Amino acid sequence: MAVSIDEQISLLQRRAERILSIEDLRSKLTRSAQTGRPLRIKFGMDPTAPDVTLGHAVPLRVIRQFQEWGHRAVLIIGDYTARVGDPSGVNTTRPMLTAEQIATNAKTYMAQIGKVLLAGEKHLEVRYNSEWLGQMNLLDIIRLAARKTVGQMLERDSFKERYEKGVEIRLHEFLYPLMQGWDSVMIDADVEMGGADQLFNNLVGRELQKGEEKEPQVVIVTPLLVGTDGAIKMSKSKGNYIGVTDPPSGADGMFGKVMSLPDGLMESYYTLLTDLPAEEFKTAIVKNPRDAKVRLAKEIIRQFHDESAAAAAEAEFSRVIVGHQVPQEMPEMVVSGPTKLAPLLVKAGFVASNGEAIRKMREGAVKVDGEKVVDPAKDWTFAAPAVLQLGNRRFVRIKPV
Amino acid sequence: MAVSIDEQISLLQRRAERILSIEDLRSKLTRSAQTGRPLRIKFGMDPTAPDVTLGHAVPLRVIRQFQEWGHRAVLIIGDYTARVGDPSGVNTTRPMLTAEQIATNAKTYMAQIGKVLLAGEKHLEVRYNSEWLGQMNLLDIIRLAARKTVGQMLERDSFKERYEKGVEIRLHEFLYPLMQGWDSVMIDADVEMGGADQLFNNLVGRELQKGEEKEPQVVIVTPLLVGTDGAIKMSKSKGNYIGVTDPPSGADGMFGKVMSLPDGLMESYYTLLTDLPAEEFKTAIVKNPRDAKVRLAKEIIRQFHDESAAAAAEAEFSRVIVGHQVPQEMPEMVVSGPTKLAPLLVKAGFVASNGEAIRKMREGAVKVDGEKVVDPAKDWTFAAPAVLQLGNRRFVRIKPV
């Protein structure tokens, strides 16, 4: 059942913070429908950070829509710059990678995006940008650099802020947006997808294509998903993330993480990560926020796992958290006594230090076989297996030697 | 007769606005004296502007001193960037040159610097920077660019001024100082010579050498020679220059140009362009500025031509300007009458327009055979050869058909 171009644009707009421009997008979609030539939907991957979170899933879901309408995703693996890392040594988040590390990370990445995108040559083309960047010489780079001015680069939010604060910007950082833009020229991108923080870079690609007298790409950026802390952009390094390969349930499972979201985030999660109609989820949120959150969790698990995993996660969550029961499965830890509880909580990985463990005990968050233990000085000798618990979601089964 | 290292440094300081650093220079000179290994004195040449003026002669004279002490000049011909020109098309002073134009300009340049420098392999090594810049790939350039920050580049006077005034700086312009600096790394420069406006660029070379764990070059910059207008830096494009290949006498000769200098410039010209002791020329300037200027003109002509040319130029100048006589040789122009004088002055190239010619006549600056002609309306029919004159220095011989 064909979706009309007006409907396609309307569906894309649900998850698009900016589309530059809608006219160009409409004309590309129209021409593609007439000629049968699929559009090429570019998206870039940084091999130094291969983890895919629900934040990345937002633009990926838009790409999936394009794929379903017959277009082709073109994944660019930025291997060329990963090989140099950050030559100034200032930015430790840009380590220098070997060819093997790049290959491993690319494989990890592919496995994760496979949760959202259609695979197969018809739907997905994978390119390494060393293919063309490795051919450039100094004259090519001078010509490329001449396309932008220092002033234009300093208009980019992240550069502007650093320049104004006196945080150094190394010159090679100005070259990266140009290289990324050159990728668009080389693969003849029709559309580039990215998060809102990629707007500047992706517009450089659009400009460079114009400069080469090619048809400029449409730039679509999606909003940055706020992490589970309700405060900042979701990011693995900030610990406020839900990964697309996270298990459905358990202490680090999707269900529990979604249930821990601040209510205020539900609307954006529903909008960006599900296809439910806005009226429907808005009404549900108002009616019963808790039920709406359960439904959101199940919708997300259904996407990245399946229907039965969603149901099982809900059942498990009800049993453990709501019914205050212990989960059916949990890790085990062999213990020889007598011992105090604090070091066991550290060993189990529930807390970072004895001090934190003692605080948690005094707060009443620690239980043994369902009974609160508030005295950190007490010595324990376990004769039979017991369940040690922190809060509602951390459990370990203690086995005597 | 050997010159001690202290004396060498003292001689260099006469024409050095900055030496960075004197300690490094002393240690290089000392080591060279001990080992017999000559120092490598780098200076760069832009093939798009091959004209050598007395302004360029200032650093060249310092290089000549080094040569006389046994060191070697290393001329870098910046052919690599000349081949790209200014890719933004904004800077028309950076045209794209062909390999043939670069070769022609380099030859012209060599002929001119031959007026100051010692030639021969022992004294002078010539290198084209395409030799190494042509080998660089994008990773090399990223590593190089990572050595400097945007803030450091914007500290350079010319960039700072443009950035503050909102005059655009294209990104590739930030690469040029790095490329010039890389030249120093590749040729193992011990000293880089340049005008004061090259201080920033030449210090980049010093830094890049340190970064490569090589001994850093000493940077010596000479003051910018003020042009014959007494106002701004001498430059062919500003028309306020004396070229090292200018003829000794005549309307565009060295003698007349030096005699037209404002008195206030004499001291710097003596300092930078002659080896006369300071007390000697300072006394001479105070005693009789006109005689001091004649001596300066002769000193300069002696350097770039010879002793007899200096004497002949003085004699010619005295006869024409001081004695109000006509020169022995002058261009000829065939004229059919009747005609007014204004178009003849234009045709002779003395003025740009009839209007200017008429103004000059009314000012009393135009003579025919030594007689002032102030009436622009008068028609002339020349029966015999006559001398048409503008001011004291422009003459043309009119020949009737």
Coordinates of N, CA and C in Angstrom, one line a residue, chain A residues 80-81 83-88 96 133-134 136-143 145-154 163 168-172 174-176 178-179, chain B residues 80-81 83-88 96 133-134 136-143 145-154 163 168-172 174-176 178-179:
Chain A
Y80 N 38.8 6.8 8.3 CA 40.1 7.6 8.0 C 40.6 8.4 9.2
T81 N 39.6 9.2 9.8 CA 40.0 10.0 10.9 C 40.3 9.2 12.2
R83 N 41.8 6.6 12.3 CA 43.2 6.1 12.2 C 44.2 7.1 12.8
V84 N 43.8 8.4 12.7 CA 44.7 9.4 13.3 C 44.4 9.8 14.7
G85 N 43.1 9.5 15.1 CA 42.7 9.8 16.5 C 42.8 11.3 16.7
D86 N 43.1 11.8 17.9 CA 43.2 13.2 18.1 C 44.7 13.5 18.2
P87 N 45.3 14.0 17.2 CA 46.8 14.1 17.1 C 47.3 15.1 18.2
S88 N 46.5 16.0 18.7 CA 46.9 16.9 19.7 C 47.0 16.2 21.1
M96 N 43.5 6.8 18.9 CA 43.9 6.3 17.6 C 43.5 4.8 17.5
L133 N 39.1 9.7 1.1 CA 39.9 10.7 1.9 C 41.4 10.3 1.7
G134 N 41.6 9.0 1.6 CA 43.0 8.5 1.5 C 43.7 8.9 0.2
M136 N 43.3 12.0 -1.1 CA 43.5 13.5 -1.2 C 44.9 13.9 -0.9
N137 N 45.3 14.9 -1.7 CA 46.6 15.5 -1.4 C 46.5 16.9 -0.9
L138 N 47.6 17.6 -0.6 CA 47.5 18.9 0.0 C 46.7 19.9 -0.9
L139 N 46.9 19.8 -2.2 CA 46.2 20.8 -3.0 C 44.7 20.6 -3.0
D140 N 44.3 19.3 -2.9 CA 42.8 19.0 -2.8 C 42.3 19.6 -1.5
I141 N 43.1 19.5 -0.4 CA 42.7 20.0 0.9 C 42.7 21.5 0.9
I142 N 43.6 22.1 0.3 CA 43.6 23.6 0.2 C 42.3 24.1 -0.5
R143 N 42.0 23.4 -1.6 CA 40.8 23.8 -2.3 C 39.6 23.6 -1.5
A145 N 39.4 23.5 1.9 CA 39.4 24.5 3.0 C 39.0 25.9 2.6
A146 N 39.3 26.2 1.3 CA 39.0 27.5 0.8 C 37.5 27.8 0.7
R147 N 36.7 26.7 0.8 CA 35.3 26.8 0.7 C 34.6 27.5 1.9
K148 N 35.3 27.4 3.0 CA 34.7 27.9 4.2 C 35.6 29.0 4.8
T149 N 35.0 29.9 5.6 CA 35.7 31.0 6.3 C 35.8 30.6 7.8
V150 N 36.8 31.2 8.4 CA 37.0 31.1 9.8 C 35.8 31.5 10.6
G151 N 35.2 32.6 10.1 CA 34.0 33.1 10.8 C 32.9 32.1 10.7
Q152 N 32.7 31.5 9.5 CA 31.6 30.5 9.4 C 31.8 29.3 10.4
M153 N 33.1 28.9 10.5 CA 33.4 27.8 11.4 C 33.1 28.2 12.9
L154 N 33.4 29.4 13.2 CA 33.2 29.8 14.6 C 31.7 30.1 14.9
Y163 N 35.5 29.0 21.8 CA 36.3 30.2 21.4 C 36.0 31.3 22.4
E168 N 40.8 26.0 24.0 CA 41.5 25.9 22.7 C 40.8 25.0 21.7
I169 N 40.8 25.5 20.4 CA 40.3 24.7 19.3 C 41.5 24.5 18.4
R170 N 41.9 23.2 18.3 CA 43.0 22.9 17.4 C 42.6 23.0 15.9
L171 N 43.5 23.5 15.1 CA 43.2 23.7 13.7 C 42.6 22.6 13.0
H172 N 43.1 21.3 13.3 CA 42.6 20.2 12.5 C 41.1 20.0 12.8
F174 N 38.8 22.0 12.6 CA 38.1 22.8 11.5 C 38.0 21.9 10.2
L175 N 39.0 21.0 10.1 CA 39.0 20.2 8.9 C 37.9 19.1 8.9
Y176 N 37.5 18.6 10.1 CA 36.6 17.5 10.2 C 35.3 17.7 9.5
L178 N 34.6 19.5 7.1 CA 34.8 19.5 5.7 C 35.0 18.1 5.1
M179 N 35.7 17.3 5.9 CA 35.9 15.9 5.5 C 34.5 15.2 5.5
Chain B
Y80 N 54.6 25.0 -4.7 CA 53.4 24.2 -4.5 C 52.1 25.0 -4.3
T81 N 52.2 26.0 -3.5 CA 50.9 26.8 -3.3 C 50.7 27.7 -4.5
R83 N 50.8 26.8 -7.4 CA 50.1 26.0 -8.4 C 48.6 26.0 -8.1
V84 N 48.2 26.3 -6.9 CA 46.8 26.3 -6.5 C 46.2 27.7 -6.6
G85 N 47.1 28.7 -6.4 CA 46.7 30.1 -6.4 C 45.8 30.3 -5.2
D86 N 44.8 31.2 -5.4 CA 43.9 31.4 -4.3 C 42.6 30.8 -4.7
P87 N 42.3 29.6 -4.2 CA 41.1 28.8 -4.7 C 39.8 29.5 -4.4
S88 N 39.8 30.5 -3.5 CA 38.5 31.1 -3.2 C 38.2 32.2 -4.3
M96 N 46.7 31.6 -10.0 CA 47.2 30.3 -10.2 C 48.2 30.3 -11.3
L133 N 55.9 19.0 0.0 CA 54.5 19.2 0.2 C 53.7 18.3 -0.7
G134 N 54.2 18.0 -1.9 CA 53.5 17.1 -2.8 C 53.3 15.7 -2.3
M136 N 52.5 15.0 0.9 CA 51.7 15.0 2.1 C 50.3 14.4 1.8
N137 N 49.7 13.6 2.6 CA 48.3 13.2 2.5 C 47.5 13.8 3.6
L138 N 46.2 13.5 3.6 CA 45.3 14.2 4.6 C 45.7 13.9 6.0
L139 N 46.2 12.7 6.3 CA 46.6 12.4 7.7 C 47.8 13.2 8.1
D140 N 48.7 13.4 7.2 CA 49.9 14.3 7.5 C 49.4 15.7 7.9
I141 N 48.4 16.1 7.1 CA 48.0 17.5 7.2 C 47.2 17.7 8.5
I142 N 46.4 16.7 8.9 CA 45.6 16.7 10.1 C 46.6 16.8 11.3
R143 N 47.7 16.0 11.2 CA 48.7 16.0 12.3 C 49.3 17.4 12.4
A145 N 48.1 20.3 11.3 CA 47.1 21.3 11.7 C 46.9 21.2 13.2
A146 N 47.0 20.0 13.8 CA 46.7 19.8 15.2 C 47.8 20.5 16.1
R147 N 48.9 21.0 15.5 CA 49.9 21.6 16.2 C 49.6 23.1 16.7
K148 N 48.6 23.7 16.0 CA 48.3 25.0 16.3 C 46.8 25.2 16.6
T149 N 46.5 26.2 17.4 CA 45.1 26.4 17.7 C 44.5 27.6 16.9
V150 N 43.2 27.6 16.8 CA 42.6 28.7 16.1 C 42.9 30.1 16.8
G151 N 43.0 30.1 18.1 CA 43.3 31.3 18.9 C 44.7 31.8 18.5
Q152 N 45.7 30.8 18.4 CA 47.0 31.2 18.1 C 47.1 31.8 16.7
M153 N 46.3 31.3 15.7 CA 46.3 31.8 14.4 C 45.7 33.2 14.4
L154 N 44.7 33.4 15.2 CA 44.0 34.7 15.2 C 44.8 35.8 15.9
Y163 N 39.8 39.5 11.2 CA 38.7 38.9 12.0 C 37.9 40.0 12.7
E168 N 36.5 38.5 5.7 CA 36.5 37.0 5.7 C 38.0 36.5 5.6
I169 N 38.2 35.4 6.4 CA 39.5 34.7 6.3 C 39.1 33.3 5.9
R170 N 39.6 32.9 4.7 CA 39.2 31.5 4.2 C 40.1 30.5 5.0
L171 N 39.5 29.4 5.3 CA 40.2 28.4 6.1 C 41.6 28.0 5.6
H172 N 41.8 27.9 4.3 CA 43.0 27.4 3.7 C 44.2 28.4 4.1
F174 N 44.8 29.6 6.9 CA 45.4 29.1 8.1 C 46.5 28.0 7.8
L175 N 46.3 27.3 6.7 CA 47.3 26.2 6.4 C 48.6 26.8 5.9
Y176 N 48.6 28.0 5.3 CA 49.8 28.5 4.7 C 51.0 28.6 5.6
L178 N 51.6 27.0 8.2 CA 52.0 25.7 8.6 C 52.9 25.0 7.5
M179 N 52.5 25.3 6.3 CA 53.2 24.7 5.2 C 54.6 25.4 5.1

